[in-house]
Amino acid sequence: MIYKRILVGLDGSKRADKAFDVACALAKTLSAKLFIIWIVNHDQGMDSAFGVNNDFYQDLAEQLKQKISPYVDRATKDGIQASGDVLIGSIKTILAREYPDQHDIDLIVLGNTGINAVEKMLQGSHTDYVVRHSSADVLVVK
């Protein structure tokens, strides 16, 4: 299979940056379109515990729009057709199903989270969730 629509998820970590580099190399080699997303995790527990409202998530999304822009610019300057989106919602479901289904993604590239064993038992890894629930192929970069 030749991948034509590649999705890469960013979160500000070194592993996500490495996943971005791999996704760019693949997109360039395969002449694929690159979709770059950064998701603000909407945590309803935080809403109720700390009185966080929708403005908090909107403000964070605006900040991330500035952070995602250099990634899109870098890919574009490298000759890759790229777009960037900042979304608010459940990281797991957006990465695994919603965004890939809406944009006909055939490959998702993610960094290995490096989450420790205790956190993984309590909340689960976003990457693990995507691997298990996505209908698109998933490449995990370590």
N, CA, C and O atoms as a MOPAC input file, in Angstrom:
PM7 MOZYME 1SCF
protein

 N      0.83900 1    -1.18700 1     0.00000 1
 C      0.00000 1     0.00000 1     0.00000 1
 C      0.88200 1     1.24900 1     0.00000 1
 O      1.86700 1     1.31800 1     0.73500 1
 N      0.53200 1     2.20900 1    -0.80700 1
 C      1.22400 1     3.49100 1    -0.80400 1
 C      0.34200 1     4.47900 1    -0.05000 1
 O     -0.82200 1     4.68000 1    -0.39700 1
 N      0.90700 1     5.08500 1     0.97500 1
 C      0.16100 1     6.03600 1     1.79700 1
 C      0.07700 1     7.37700 1     1.09200 1
 O      1.07400 1     7.88800 1     0.58100 1
 N     -1.12200 1     7.94300 1     1.06900 1
 C     -1.35500 1     9.23000 1     0.41100 1
 C     -1.76600 1    10.33400 1     1.38200 1
 O     -1.64000 1    11.51800 1     1.06900 1
 N     -2.25700 1     9.94600 1     2.56000 1
 C     -2.73500 1    10.92100 1     3.53400 1
 C     -2.23900 1    10.50600 1     4.91100 1
 O     -2.74000 1     9.55500 1     5.51100 1
 N     -1.24600 1    11.24000 1     5.39600 1
 C     -0.55500 1    10.88800 1     6.63900 1
 C     -0.91000 1    11.90400 1     7.72200 1
 O     -0.87100 1    13.11400 1     7.49700 1
 N     -1.25300 1    11.39400 1     8.88600 1
 C     -1.58100 1    12.22000 1    10.04400 1
 C     -0.48400 1    12.07800 1    11.08700 1
 O     -0.05400 1    10.96600 1    11.39200 1
 N     -0.02900 1    13.20100 1    11.63400 1
 C      0.91900 1    13.16400 1    12.74300 1
 C      0.36600 1    14.02100 1    13.87500 1
 O     -0.10300 1    15.13900 1    13.66000 1
 N      0.43200 1    13.46800 1    15.08900 1
 C     -0.05100 1    14.17100 1    16.27000 1
 C      1.09300 1    14.77800 1    17.05200 1
 O      2.09900 1    14.11700 1    17.31000 1
 N      0.94200 1    16.03500 1    17.43100 1
 C      1.95200 1    16.74100 1    18.21700 1
 C      1.46100 1    16.98000 1    19.63200 1
 O      0.26000 1    17.08400 1    19.88100 1
 N      2.42300 1    17.06700 1    20.56600 1
 C      2.06600 1    17.39600 1    21.94400 1
 C      3.16400 1    18.17800 1    22.65900 1
 O      3.10000 1    18.38300 1    23.87100 1
 N      4.17200 1    18.61300 1    21.90200 1
 C      5.25100 1    19.38700 1    22.50600 1
 C      6.40100 1    18.54800 1    23.02900 1
 O      7.38500 1    19.10100 1    23.52100 1
 N      6.30600 1    17.23800 1    22.93600 1
 C      7.36600 1    16.36500 1    23.45100 1
 C      8.42400 1    16.09300 1    22.38400 1
 O      8.18900 1    16.28400 1    21.19100 1
 N      9.59500 1    15.64300 1    22.84000 1
 C     10.66600 1    15.27300 1    21.91000 1
 C     10.24500 1    14.09200 1    21.03900 1
 O     10.61000 1    14.01800 1    19.86500 1
 N      9.48200 1    13.17700 1    21.61400 1
 C      9.03500 1    12.01400 1    20.83500 1
 C      8.05100 1    12.41800 1    19.74600 1
 O      8.06100 1    11.84500 1    18.65600 1
 N      7.21200 1    13.38900 1    20.03000 1
 C      6.28800 1    13.88300 1    18.99600 1
 C      7.07000 1    14.59400 1    17.89600 1
 O      6.73000 1    14.48600 1    16.71800 1
 N      8.11300 1    15.31800 1    18.28000 1
 C      8.95500 1    15.97200 1    17.27900 1
 C      9.63800 1    14.93800 1    16.38200 1
 O      9.75800 1    15.13400 1    15.17200 1
 N     10.07400 1    13.85900 1    16.97700 1
 C     10.69500 1    12.78700 1    16.18700 1
 C      9.65700 1    12.15100 1    15.25300 1
 O      9.96500 1    11.84200 1    14.10200 1
 N      8.43900 1    11.95900 1    15.74600 1
 C      7.36100 1    11.41500 1    14.91200 1
 C      7.08500 1    12.37200 1    13.75200 1
 O      6.83500 1    11.93100 1    12.63000 1
 N      7.13100 1    13.67700 1    14.01800 1
 C      6.93900 1    14.67100 1    12.96400 1
 C      8.01600 1    14.52900 1    11.88700 1
 O      7.71400 1    14.56100 1    10.69400 1
 N      9.26100 1    14.37400 1    12.30800 1
 C     10.35500 1    14.21200 1    11.34400 1
 C     10.15000 1    12.97300 1    10.47900 1
 O     10.36100 1    13.02200 1     9.26700 1
 N      9.74500 1    11.87300 1    11.08600 1
 C      9.49200 1    10.63600 1    10.34400 1
 C      8.31700 1    10.82400 1     9.39100 1
 O      8.37600 1    10.39700 1     8.23800 1
 N      7.25000 1    11.46100 1     9.86900 1
 C      6.07300 1    11.69300 1     9.02500 1
 C      6.42900 1    12.57500 1     7.82500 1
 O      5.94400 1    12.34000 1     6.71800 1
 N      7.26400 1    13.57500 1     8.03800 1
 C      7.69400 1    14.44100 1     6.93300 1
 C      8.50600 1    13.64600 1     5.90700 1
 O      8.30300 1    13.78400 1     4.70100 1
 N      9.42100 1    12.81900 1     6.39500 1
 C     10.23300 1    12.01600 1     5.48100 1
 C      9.35700 1    11.08100 1     4.65100 1
 O      9.56500 1    10.93400 1     3.44700 1
 N      8.38800 1    10.45800 1     5.29100 1
 C      7.46600 1     9.57400 1     4.56600 1
 C      6.61900 1    10.35800 1     3.56600 1
 O      6.46600 1     9.94500 1     2.41700 1
 N      6.07500 1    11.48000 1     4.00200 1
 C      5.22600 1    12.28200 1     3.12300 1
 C      6.00900 1    12.75600 1     1.90100 1
 O      5.49600 1    12.74300 1     0.78200 1
 N      7.23400 1    13.16900 1     2.12200 1
 C      8.05700 1    13.63600 1     1.00100 1
 C      8.37800 1    12.48300 1     0.05400 1
 O      8.25100 1    12.62800 1    -1.16200 1
 N      8.78700 1    11.35200 1     0.59100 1
 C      9.15000 1    10.19100 1    -0.22500 1
 C      7.95300 1     9.67000 1    -1.01500 1
 O      8.08800 1     9.28400 1    -2.17600 1
 N      6.78300 1     9.66200 1    -0.38200 1
 C      5.58400 1     9.08500 1    -1.00600 1
 C      4.71400 1    10.11700 1    -1.72600 1
 O      3.67200 1     9.77100 1    -2.28300 1
 N      5.13800 1    11.37200 1    -1.71400 1
 C      4.32100 1    12.46200 1    -2.27200 1
 C      2.92300 1    12.46700 1    -1.64700 1
 O      1.91500 1    12.63200 1    -2.33300 1
 N      2.89500 1    12.28300 1    -0.35000 1
 C      1.63000 1    12.22400 1     0.39300 1
 C      1.32400 1    13.57600 1     1.02500 1
 O      2.22300 1    14.38700 1     1.24600 1
 N      0.06400 1    13.80500 1     1.30900 1
 C     -0.34900 1    14.99900 1     2.04400 1
 C     -0.16200 1    14.73100 1     3.53400 1
 O     -0.47500 1    13.64700 1     4.02700 1
 N      0.35200 1    15.73400 1     4.24200 1
 C      0.60700 1    15.60200 1     5.66500 1
 C     -0.38700 1    16.45000 1     6.45400 1
 O     -0.51800 1    17.65300 1     6.22600 1
 N     -1.08000 1    15.80500 1     7.38000 1
 C     -2.02100 1    16.46600 1     8.28100 1
 C     -1.37400 1    16.50600 1     9.65800 1
 O     -1.05900 1    15.46300 1    10.23200 1
 N     -1.17800 1    17.69900 1    10.18100 1
 C     -0.52700 1    17.88200 1    11.47100 1
 C     -1.58800 1    18.36800 1    12.44900 1
 O     -2.24800 1    19.37700 1    12.20200 1
 N     -1.75300 1    17.65100 1    13.56300 1
 C     -2.75300 1    18.09400 1    14.53600 1
 C     -2.17100 1    18.15700 1    15.94100 1
 O     -1.26200 1    17.40800 1    16.30100 1
 N     -2.71800 1    19.06300 1    16.70700 1
 C     -2.38000 1    19.23000 1    18.11900 1
 C     -3.71400 1    19.34000 1    18.83300 1
 O     -4.53000 1    20.19900 1    18.50100 1
 N     -3.93800 1    18.48600 1    19.80200 1
 C     -5.25000 1    18.40800 1    20.44100 1
 C     -5.19200 1    18.89800 1    21.88400 1
 O     -4.34700 1    18.46600 1    22.66800 1
 N     -6.10000 1    19.80400 1    22.21800 1
 C     -6.29100 1    20.23200 1    23.59800 1
 C     -7.24300 1    19.22600 1    24.22100 1
 O     -8.40200 1    19.12900 1    23.81700 1
 N     -6.75900 1    18.48000 1    25.19700 1
 C     -7.59400 1    17.45500 1    25.81900 1
 C     -8.64500 1    18.10100 1    26.71900 1
 O     -8.31700 1    18.74100 1    27.71800 1
 N     -9.89200 1    17.92600 1    26.35400 1
 C    -11.00100 1    18.48100 1    27.14700 1
 C    -11.31500 1    17.48800 1    28.25300 1
 O    -11.90000 1    16.43100 1    28.01600 1
 N    -10.91600 1    17.84700 1    29.46100 1
 C    -11.03000 1    16.95500 1    30.61200 1
 C    -12.19900 1    17.39000 1    31.49000 1
 O    -12.11900 1    18.40000 1    32.18900 1
 N    -13.28500 1    16.62100 1    31.44800 1
 C    -14.46700 1    17.00200 1    32.21900 1
 C    -14.23000 1    16.91400 1    33.71700 1
 O    -14.89300 1    17.61300 1    34.48300 1
 N    -13.30300 1    16.07400 1    34.15200 1
 C    -12.95100 1    16.00900 1    35.56700 1
 C    -12.34900 1    17.32300 1    36.03100 1
 O    -12.61800 1    17.78900 1    37.13900 1
 N    -11.52800 1    17.91600 1    35.17000 1
 C    -10.92300 1    19.20300 1    35.49200 1
 C    -11.98400 1    20.29900 1    35.50300 1
 O    -11.91800 1    21.23300 1    36.30300 1
 N    -12.95600 1    20.17500 1    34.61400 1
 C    -14.04100 1    21.15500 1    34.56600 1
 C    -14.74500 1    21.25000 1    35.91300 1
 O    -14.93300 1    22.33800 1    36.45800 1
 N    -15.12600 1    20.09900 1    36.43500 1
 C    -15.89400 1    20.10200 1    37.67600 1
 C    -15.01900 1    20.34200 1    38.90700 1
 O    -15.44800 1    21.02600 1    39.83600 1
 N    -13.80600 1    19.79600 1    38.93300 1
 C    -12.95200 1    19.92600 1    40.10800 1
 C    -12.39700 1    21.33900 1    40.27600 1
 O    -12.26400 1    21.82800 1    41.39800 1
 N    -12.07400 1    21.99200 1    39.16400 1
 C    -11.41800 1    23.29100 1    39.25100 1
 C    -12.23900 1    24.42900 1    38.64700 1
 O    -11.75600 1    25.55800 1    38.56000 1
 N    -13.45100 1    24.15000 1    38.23800 1
 C    -14.29800 1    25.18600 1    37.68100 1
 C    -13.80400 1    25.72000 1    36.34100 1
 O    -14.04100 1    26.87700 1    35.99700 1
 N    -13.12000 1    24.86900 1    35.59700 1
 C    -12.60200 1    25.27400 1    34.28900 1
 C    -13.76900 1    25.38600 1    33.31300 1
 O    -14.63300 1    24.51000 1    33.25700 1
 N    -13.78200 1    26.47300 1    32.54600 1
 C    -14.85100 1    26.64400 1    31.56900 1
 C    -14.28500 1    26.57500 1    30.15000 1
 O    -13.08500 1    26.38200 1    29.95500 1
 N    -15.15100 1    26.73100 1    29.18600 1
 C    -14.77000 1    26.60500 1    27.78200 1
 C    -13.71400 1    27.63800 1    27.36800 1
 O    -12.90200 1    27.37600 1    26.48100 1
 N    -13.72900 1    28.81000 1    28.01000 1
 C    -12.73100 1    29.84500 1    27.68300 1
 C    -11.30600 1    29.34600 1    27.91200 1
 O    -10.40000 1    29.68300 1    27.15000 1
 N    -11.10600 1    28.54900 1    28.95200 1
 C     -9.78100 1    27.99000 1    29.23900 1
 C     -9.28000 1    27.17300 1    28.04800 1
 O     -8.13700 1    27.33300 1    27.62000 1
 N    -10.13100 1    26.30300 1    27.51800 1
 C     -9.74300 1    25.44700 1    26.39800 1
 C     -9.53100 1    26.27000 1    25.12100 1
 O     -8.61700 1    25.99600 1    24.34400 1
 N    -10.37400 1    27.26900 1    24.91700 1
 C    -10.22400 1    28.13300 1    23.73900 1
 C     -8.91300 1    28.91400 1    23.78900 1
 O     -8.22400 1    29.04600 1    22.77700 1
 N     -8.57200 1    29.43200 1    24.97000 1
 C     -7.31100 1    30.16900 1    25.13500 1
 C     -6.10900 1    29.26300 1    24.85800 1
 O     -5.15700 1    29.66200 1    24.18800 1
 N     -6.17000 1    28.05700 1    25.37900 1
 C     -5.08200 1    27.10500 1    25.15400 1
 C     -4.96900 1    26.75800 1    23.67300 1
 O     -3.86400 1    26.65500 1    23.14100 1
 N     -6.09400 1    26.58000 1    23.01500 1
 C     -6.09100 1    26.28400 1    21.57700 1
 C     -5.46600 1    27.42200 1    20.78400 1
 O     -4.72000 1    27.17800 1    19.83500 1
 N     -5.75900 1    28.66000 1    21.16000 1
 C     -5.15700 1    29.81700 1    20.46900 1
 C     -3.64600 1    29.81800 1    20.63100 1
 O     -2.92300 1    30.12700 1    19.68300 1
 N     -3.16000 1    29.47900 1    21.81300 1
 C     -1.71800 1    29.40700 1    22.04300 1
 C     -1.08100 1    28.31300 1    21.18300 1
 O      0.01300 1    28.48900 1    20.64500 1
 N     -1.77400 1    27.19200 1    21.06400 1
 C     -1.22700 1    26.07500 1    20.29400 1
 C     -1.23700 1    26.35200 1    18.79400 1
 O     -0.42800 1    25.78700 1    18.05900 1
 N     -2.12900 1    27.20300 1    18.33400 1
 C     -2.12400 1    27.57500 1    16.91100 1
 C     -0.80000 1    28.24100 1    16.54100 1
 O     -0.28800 1    28.05200 1    15.43700 1
 N     -0.25400 1    29.01800 1    17.46900 1
 C      1.04600 1    29.64200 1    17.23300 1
 C      2.16300 1    28.59500 1    17.26500 1
 O      3.14400 1    28.71000 1    16.53100 1
 N      2.01400 1    27.58800 1    18.10500 1
 C      3.04700 1    26.55200 1    18.20200 1
 C      3.04100 1    25.59900 1    17.01500 1
 O      4.09200 1    25.07900 1    16.64100 1
 N      1.88000 1    25.35900 1    16.41800 1
 C      1.79400 1    24.40300 1    15.30800 1
 C      2.26000 1    25.03400 1    13.98600 1
 O      2.71400 1    24.33300 1    13.08100 1
 N      2.14500 1    26.33300 1    13.89100 1
 C      2.47700 1    27.02600 1    12.64500 1
 C      3.89200 1    26.74800 1    12.13400 1
 O      4.05200 1    26.51000 1    10.93700 1
 N      4.92700 1    26.76600 1    12.98100 1
 C      6.27700 1    26.47000 1    12.47500 1
 C      6.41800 1    25.05100 1    11.91000 1
 O      7.22200 1    24.82300 1    11.00600 1
 N      5.64900 1    24.11100 1    12.43200 1
 C      5.68700 1    22.74300 1    11.90300 1
 C      5.12600 1    22.70300 1    10.47900 1
 O      5.69400 1    22.06800 1     9.59100 1
 N      4.00800 1    23.38900 1    10.28400 1
 C      3.39500 1    23.43800 1     8.95300 1
 C      4.34600 1    24.14900 1     7.98600 1
 O      4.54800 1    23.69800 1     6.85900 1
 N      4.92500 1    25.26300 1     8.44000 1
 C      5.86100 1    26.00700 1     7.59500 1
 C      7.07100 1    25.15300 1     7.21500 1
 O      7.50500 1    25.14900 1     6.06300 1
 N      7.60100 1    24.43900 1     8.18800 1
 C      8.77300 1    23.59200 1     7.93100 1
 C      8.46900 1    22.51400 1     6.90000 1
 O      9.26800 1    22.27400 1     5.99500 1
 N      7.32100 1    21.86800 1     7.03400 1
 C      6.93900 1    20.83000 1     6.07500 1
 C      6.73300 1    21.43400 1     4.68700 1
 O      7.18600 1    20.87600 1     3.68800 1
 N      6.05800 1    22.55800 1     4.63100 1
 C      5.77700 1    23.21600 1     3.35500 1
 C      7.07200 1    23.63400 1     2.66000 1
 O      7.21700 1    23.45600 1     1.45100 1
 N      8.00600 1    24.18600 1     3.42300 1
 C      9.29200 1    24.59300 1     2.85600 1
 C     10.07300 1    23.39700 1     2.32500 1
 O     10.92700 1    23.54200 1     1.45000 1
 N      9.77600 1    22.22000 1     2.85600 1
 C     10.43900 1    20.99700 1     2.40100 1
 C      9.70900 1    20.36400 1     1.20900 1
 O     10.03700 1    19.25600 1     0.78500 1
 N      8.71700 1    21.08500 1     0.67900 1
 C      8.00600 1    20.61400 1    -0.50800 1
 C      6.85900 1    19.65800 1    -0.23200 1
 O      6.39600 1    18.96000 1    -1.13400 1
 N      6.40100 1    19.62700 1     1.00600 1
 C      5.31400 1    18.72600 1     1.39700 1
 C      4.01100 1    19.51500 1     1.44900 1
 O      3.96500 1    20.61900 1     1.99000 1
 N      2.95900 1    18.94300 1     0.88600 1
 C      1.64000 1    19.55500 1     1.01700 1
 C      1.16600 1    19.26600 1     2.43700 1
 O      0.88900 1    18.11700 1     2.78100 1
 N      1.07100 1    20.31300 1     3.26400 1
 C      0.77400 1    20.11100 1     4.68100 1
 C     -0.29400 1    21.08400 1     5.16700 1
 O     -0.42100 1    22.20200 1     4.66700 1
 N     -1.05200 1    20.62500 1     6.15100 1
 C     -2.02400 1    21.48300 1     6.82500 1
 C     -1.94000 1    21.20600 1     8.31900 1
 O     -1.52900 1    20.12500 1     8.74000 1
 N     -2.33300 1    22.19200 1     9.11300 1
 C     -2.28900 1    22.03700 1    10.56200 1
 C     -3.61700 1    22.39300 1    11.19200 1
 O     -4.27700 1    23.34600 1    10.77700 1
 N     -4.00700 1    21.62700 1    12.19200 1
 C     -5.24700 1    21.87900 1    12.92500 1
 C     -5.00000 1    21.75700 1    14.42200 1
 O     -4.27700 1    20.87100 1    14.87600 1
 N     -5.60700 1    22.65500 1    15.17300 1
 C     -5.64800 1    22.54900 1    16.62100 1
 C     -7.09500 1    22.26300 1    16.98100 1
 O     -7.99700 1    23.01600 1    16.61300 1
 N     -7.31200 1    21.17000 1    17.70100 1
 C     -8.66500 1    20.73400 1    18.03800 1
 C     -8.83300 1    20.62000 1    19.54300 1
 O     -7.85700 1    20.46100 1    20.27600 1
 N    -10.06400 1    20.70200 1    19.99200 1
 C    -10.39500 1    20.53900 1    21.40800 1
 C    -11.29300 1    19.32300 1    21.53000 1
 O    -12.28900 1    19.20700 1    20.81600 1
 N    -10.94300 1    18.40900 1    22.44100 1
 C    -11.76400 1    17.22100 1    22.65200 1
 C    -10.95400 1    16.09700 1    23.25100 1
 O     -9.92900 1    16.33400 1    23.88900 1
 N    -11.40300 1    14.89200 1    23.05200 1
 C    -10.72400 1    13.70300 1    23.56700 1
 C     -9.58100 1    13.32800 1    22.63400 1
 O     -9.80400 1    12.98400 1    21.47300 1
 N     -8.36700 1    13.39800 1    23.14300 1
 C     -7.19200 1    13.07000 1    22.32600 1
 C     -7.34300 1    11.68700 1    21.71300 1
 O     -7.10700 1    11.50100 1    20.51900 1
 N     -7.72900 1    10.73500 1    22.52000 1
 C     -7.80300 1     9.34800 1    22.05700 1
 C     -8.77400 1     9.17900 1    20.90100 1
 O     -8.41700 1     8.60600 1    19.87200 1
 N     -9.99100 1     9.66800 1    21.05800 1
 C    -10.99300 1     9.42700 1    20.01500 1
 C    -10.75600 1    10.27500 1    18.76900 1
 O    -11.04300 1     9.84100 1    17.65300 1
 N    -10.23300 1    11.48000 1    18.96000 1
 C     -9.93100 1    12.31100 1    17.78400 1
 C     -8.82800 1    11.66600 1    16.96200 1
 O     -8.94100 1    11.57200 1    15.74000 1
 N     -7.76000 1    11.22200 1    17.61800 1
 C     -6.63600 1    10.60400 1    16.89500 1
 C     -7.00100 1     9.25600 1    16.28900 1
 O     -6.59500 1     8.94500 1    15.16900 1
 N     -7.75500 1     8.46600 1    17.01700 1
 C     -8.04100 1     7.09800 1    16.56800 1
 C     -9.11700 1     7.03700 1    15.49900 1
 O     -9.00100 1     6.24900 1    14.56000 1
 N    -10.14600 1     7.83700 1    15.61600 1
 C    -11.30600 1     7.66600 1    14.73400 1
 C    -11.76400 1     8.94800 1    14.02400 1
 O    -11.83100 1     8.99900 1    12.79600 1
 N    -12.07600 1     9.97900 1    14.81800 1
 C    -12.77900 1    11.14100 1    14.26500 1
 C    -12.00100 1    11.81900 1    13.13300 1
 O    -12.50300 1    11.93300 1    12.01500 1
 N    -10.79700 1    12.25900 1    13.42100 1
 C    -10.02400 1    12.96900 1    12.40300 1
 C     -9.65300 1    12.06100 1    11.22900 1
 O     -9.82700 1    12.46100 1    10.07800 1
 N     -9.14700 1    10.85000 1    11.48400 1
 C     -8.82700 1     9.96500 1    10.35200 1
 C    -10.03400 1     9.66300 1     9.46100 1
 O     -9.90400 1     9.63200 1     8.23800 1
 N    -11.19900 1     9.44300 1    10.05700 1
 C    -12.39000 1     9.16100 1     9.26600 1
 C    -12.81800 1    10.37500 1     8.44000 1
 O    -13.21300 1    10.23000 1     7.28300 1
 N    -12.74200 1    11.55900 1     9.02200 1
 C    -13.16600 1    12.78000 1     8.33400 1
 C    -12.22500 1    13.16400 1     7.19300 1
 O    -12.64700 1    13.81900 1     6.23900 1
 N    -10.95500 1    12.76300 1     7.28000 1
 C     -9.95900 1    13.19400 1     6.30100 1
 C     -9.35700 1    12.03700 1     5.49700 1
 O     -8.34100 1    12.21500 1     4.82600 1
 N     -9.96900 1    10.86900 1     5.56000 1
 C     -9.49700 1     9.69500 1     4.81100 1
 C     -8.00600 1     9.41400 1     5.03700 1
 O     -7.26400 1     9.15500 1     4.09000 1
 N     -7.59000 1     9.46800 1     6.27500 1
 C     -6.19300 1     9.21300 1     6.64100 1
 C     -5.89900 1     7.73000 1     6.47600 1
 O     -6.68900 1     6.88600 1     6.89800 1
 N     -4.76500 1     7.41100 1     5.86400 1
 C     -4.41000 1     5.99200 1     5.74000 1
 C     -3.18700 1     5.61000 1     6.57500 1
 O     -2.85900 1     4.42800 1     6.67400 1
 N     -2.50200 1     6.59600 1     7.18100 1
 C     -1.40100 1     6.30000 1     8.09900 1
 C     -1.37000 1     7.35800 1     9.18900 1
 O     -1.43400 1     8.55500 1     8.90900 1
 N     -1.27200 1     6.90700 1    10.43600 1
 C     -1.13100 1     7.79600 1    11.58400 1
 C      0.26000 1     7.57000 1    12.15800 1
 O      0.65500 1     6.43300 1    12.41200 1
 N      1.00000 1     8.65100 1    12.36100 1
 C      2.34800 1     8.57700 1    12.92900 1
 C      2.31800 1     9.26900 1    14.28200 1
 O      1.96300 1    10.44400 1    14.38500 1
 N      2.69400 1     8.52700 1    15.31800 1
 C      2.68700 1     9.06200 1    16.68300 1
 C      3.98500 1     8.70500 1    17.39200 1
 O      4.61500 1     7.68900 1    17.09600 1
 N      4.36900 1     9.55200 1    18.32400 1
 C      5.49600 1     9.23400 1    19.18600 1
 C      5.04300 1     8.30200 1    20.28800 1
 O      3.91500 1     8.38000 1    20.77400 1
 N      5.95400 1     7.41300 1    20.67200 1
 C      5.69900 1     6.55800 1    21.82300 1
 C      5.64700 1     7.47300 1    23.03700 1
 O      6.53800 1     8.30300 1    23.21500 1
 N      4.64600 1     7.34300 1    23.85800 1
 C      4.42100 1     8.30000 1    24.93400 1
 C      5.46400 1     8.25500 1    26.02600 1
 O      5.71200 1     9.27400 1    26.67000 1
 N      6.08200 1     7.11800 1    26.25700 1
 C      7.03300 1     7.02100 1    27.34200 1
 C      6.37000 1     7.09500 1    28.70500 1
 O      7.02900 1     7.37300 1    29.70700 1
 N      5.08400 1     6.85000 1    28.74400 1
 C      4.31500 1     6.92600 1    29.98300 1
 C      4.77300 1     5.82200 1    30.94500 1
 O      5.09000 1     4.71400 1    30.51300 1
 N      4.80800 1     6.12200 1    32.22800 1
 C      5.28200 1     5.09300 1    33.15600 1
 C      4.18400 1     4.07000 1    33.45300 1
 O      3.01400 1     4.29600 1    33.14200 1
 N      4.56200 1     2.96900 1    34.04400 1
 C      3.64300 1     1.84100 1    34.23400 1
 C      2.43000 1     2.20300 1    35.09200 1
 O      1.31900 1     1.76000 1    34.80100 1
 N      2.62400 1     2.99900 1    36.14100 1
 C      1.51300 1     3.36000 1    37.01900 1
 C      0.50500 1     4.23400 1    36.26500 1
 O     -0.69900 1     3.98200 1    36.31600 1
 N      1.00400 1     5.26600 1    35.56200 1
 C      0.09800 1     6.12500 1    34.79800 1
 C     -0.64100 1     5.32600 1    33.73900 1
 O     -1.82900 1     5.54500 1    33.50000 1
 N      0.06700 1     4.39900 1    33.10600 1
 C     -0.54800 1     3.60700 1    32.04600 1
 C     -1.70000 1     2.77200 1    32.59800 1
 O     -2.73500 1     2.63700 1    31.94500 1
 N     -1.52600 1     2.20400 1    33.81100 1
 C     -2.61000 1     1.41500 1    34.41900 1
 C     -3.80900 1     2.29800 1    34.74300 1
 O     -4.95400 1     1.87200 1    34.58900 1
 N     -3.55200 1     3.52000 1    35.18800 1
 C     -4.63600 1     4.39700 1    35.60700 1
 C     -5.38400 1     5.03100 1    34.44400 1
 O     -6.61300 1     5.09400 1    34.45900 1
 N     -4.65600 1     5.50100 1    33.43800 1
 C     -5.33400 1     6.24200 1    32.37900 1
 C     -5.18000 1     5.62400 1    31.00700 1
 O     -5.98600 1     5.90600 1    30.12100 1
 N     -4.18900 1     4.80400 1    30.80100 1
 C     -3.95400 1     4.23800 1    29.47600 1
 C     -3.20300 1     5.22500 1    28.60400 1
 O     -3.32000 1     6.43800 1    28.77800 1
 N     -2.45500 1     4.71400 1    27.69500 1
 C     -1.67600 1     5.54100 1    26.79500 1
 C     -2.51000 1     5.94000 1    25.58300 1
 O     -3.25600 1     5.12600 1    25.03600 1
 N     -2.38000 1     7.18700 1    25.17300 1
 C     -3.07300 1     7.64400 1    23.97100 1
 C     -2.61000 1     6.84700 1    22.76300 1
 O     -3.41700 1     6.44600 1    21.92400 1
 N     -1.31300 1     6.62200 1    22.68100 1
 C     -0.76500 1     5.86700 1    21.55000 1
 C     -1.30600 1     4.44800 1    21.53100 1
 O     -1.71000 1     3.95200 1    20.47900 1
 N     -1.32000 1     3.79300 1    22.67900 1
 C     -1.86800 1     2.42600 1    22.75200 1
 C     -3.32400 1     2.40100 1    22.30700 1
 O     -3.74400 1     1.49600 1    21.58600 1
 N     -4.07800 1     3.38000 1    22.73300 1
 C     -5.49200 1     3.45000 1    22.36200 1
 C     -5.64300 1     3.56900 1    20.84600 1
 O     -6.45900 1     2.87300 1    20.24100 1
 N     -4.85300 1     4.45200 1    20.23900 1
 C     -4.93300 1     4.65200 1    18.79500 1
 C     -4.55500 1     3.36800 1    18.05900 1
 O     -5.21500 1     2.98400 1    17.09400 1
 N     -3.50500 1     2.71300 1    18.51300 1
 C     -3.08800 1     1.45300 1    17.86600 1
 C     -4.23000 1     0.43800 1    17.89400 1
 O     -4.47300 1    -0.25300 1    16.90500 1
 N     -4.92200 1     0.35100 1    19.01700 1
 C     -5.99300 1    -0.64100 1    19.15900 1
 C     -7.29400 1    -0.27500 1    18.46000 1
 O     -8.03600 1    -1.16600 1    18.04700 1
 N     -7.58900 1     1.01300 1    18.31900 1
 C     -8.91500 1     1.40700 1    17.85900 1
 C     -8.98200 1     2.07200 1    16.47800 1
 O    -10.07500 1     2.30500 1    15.96200 1
 N     -7.86500 1     2.36900 1    15.89700 1
 C     -7.87200 1     3.05000 1    14.60000 1
 C     -8.06800 1     2.05100 1    13.45700 1
 O     -7.57000 1     0.92600 1    13.50400 1
 N     -8.79800 1     2.48200 1    12.44000 1
 C     -8.91800 1     1.65600 1    11.25200 1
 C     -7.77800 1     1.93900 1    10.27200 1
 O     -7.57000 1     1.18000 1     9.32600 1
 N     -7.04200 1     3.02400 1    10.49600 1
 C     -5.86700 1     3.33800 1     9.67100 1
 C     -4.64100 1     2.63500 1    10.25200 1
 O     -4.62000 1     2.27100 1    11.42800 1
 N     -3.62600 1     2.45100 1     9.41700 1
 C     -2.35700 1     1.92000 1     9.91400 1
 C     -1.73900 1     2.94800 1    10.86200 1
 O     -1.92200 1     4.15200 1    10.68800 1
 N     -1.00500 1     2.46200 1    11.86600 1
 C     -0.38000 1     3.33500 1    12.84400 1
 C      1.11600 1     3.00200 1    12.92900 1
 O      1.50000 1     1.84300 1    13.08100 1
 N      1.93500 1     4.02700 1    12.82900 1
 C      3.37600 1     3.88300 1    12.99700 1
 C      3.75300 1     4.58400 1    14.29200 1
 O      3.52500 1     5.78300 1    14.45200 1
 N      4.33900 1     3.81600 1    15.22600 1
 C      4.76700 1     4.37400 1    16.50500 1
 C      6.27100 1     4.58800 1    16.44400 1
 O      7.03700 1     3.65800 1    16.19200 1
 N      6.67700 1     5.82600 1    16.67800 1
 C      8.08700 1     6.20200 1    16.61000 1
 C      8.63300 1     6.27000 1    18.03000 1
 O      8.06000 1     6.92600 1    18.89900 1
 N      9.75100 1     5.58100 1    18.25300 1
 C     10.36800 1     5.59000 1    19.60300 1
 C     11.51500 1     6.56600 1    19.67000 1
 O     12.14600 1     6.70600 1    20.71800 1

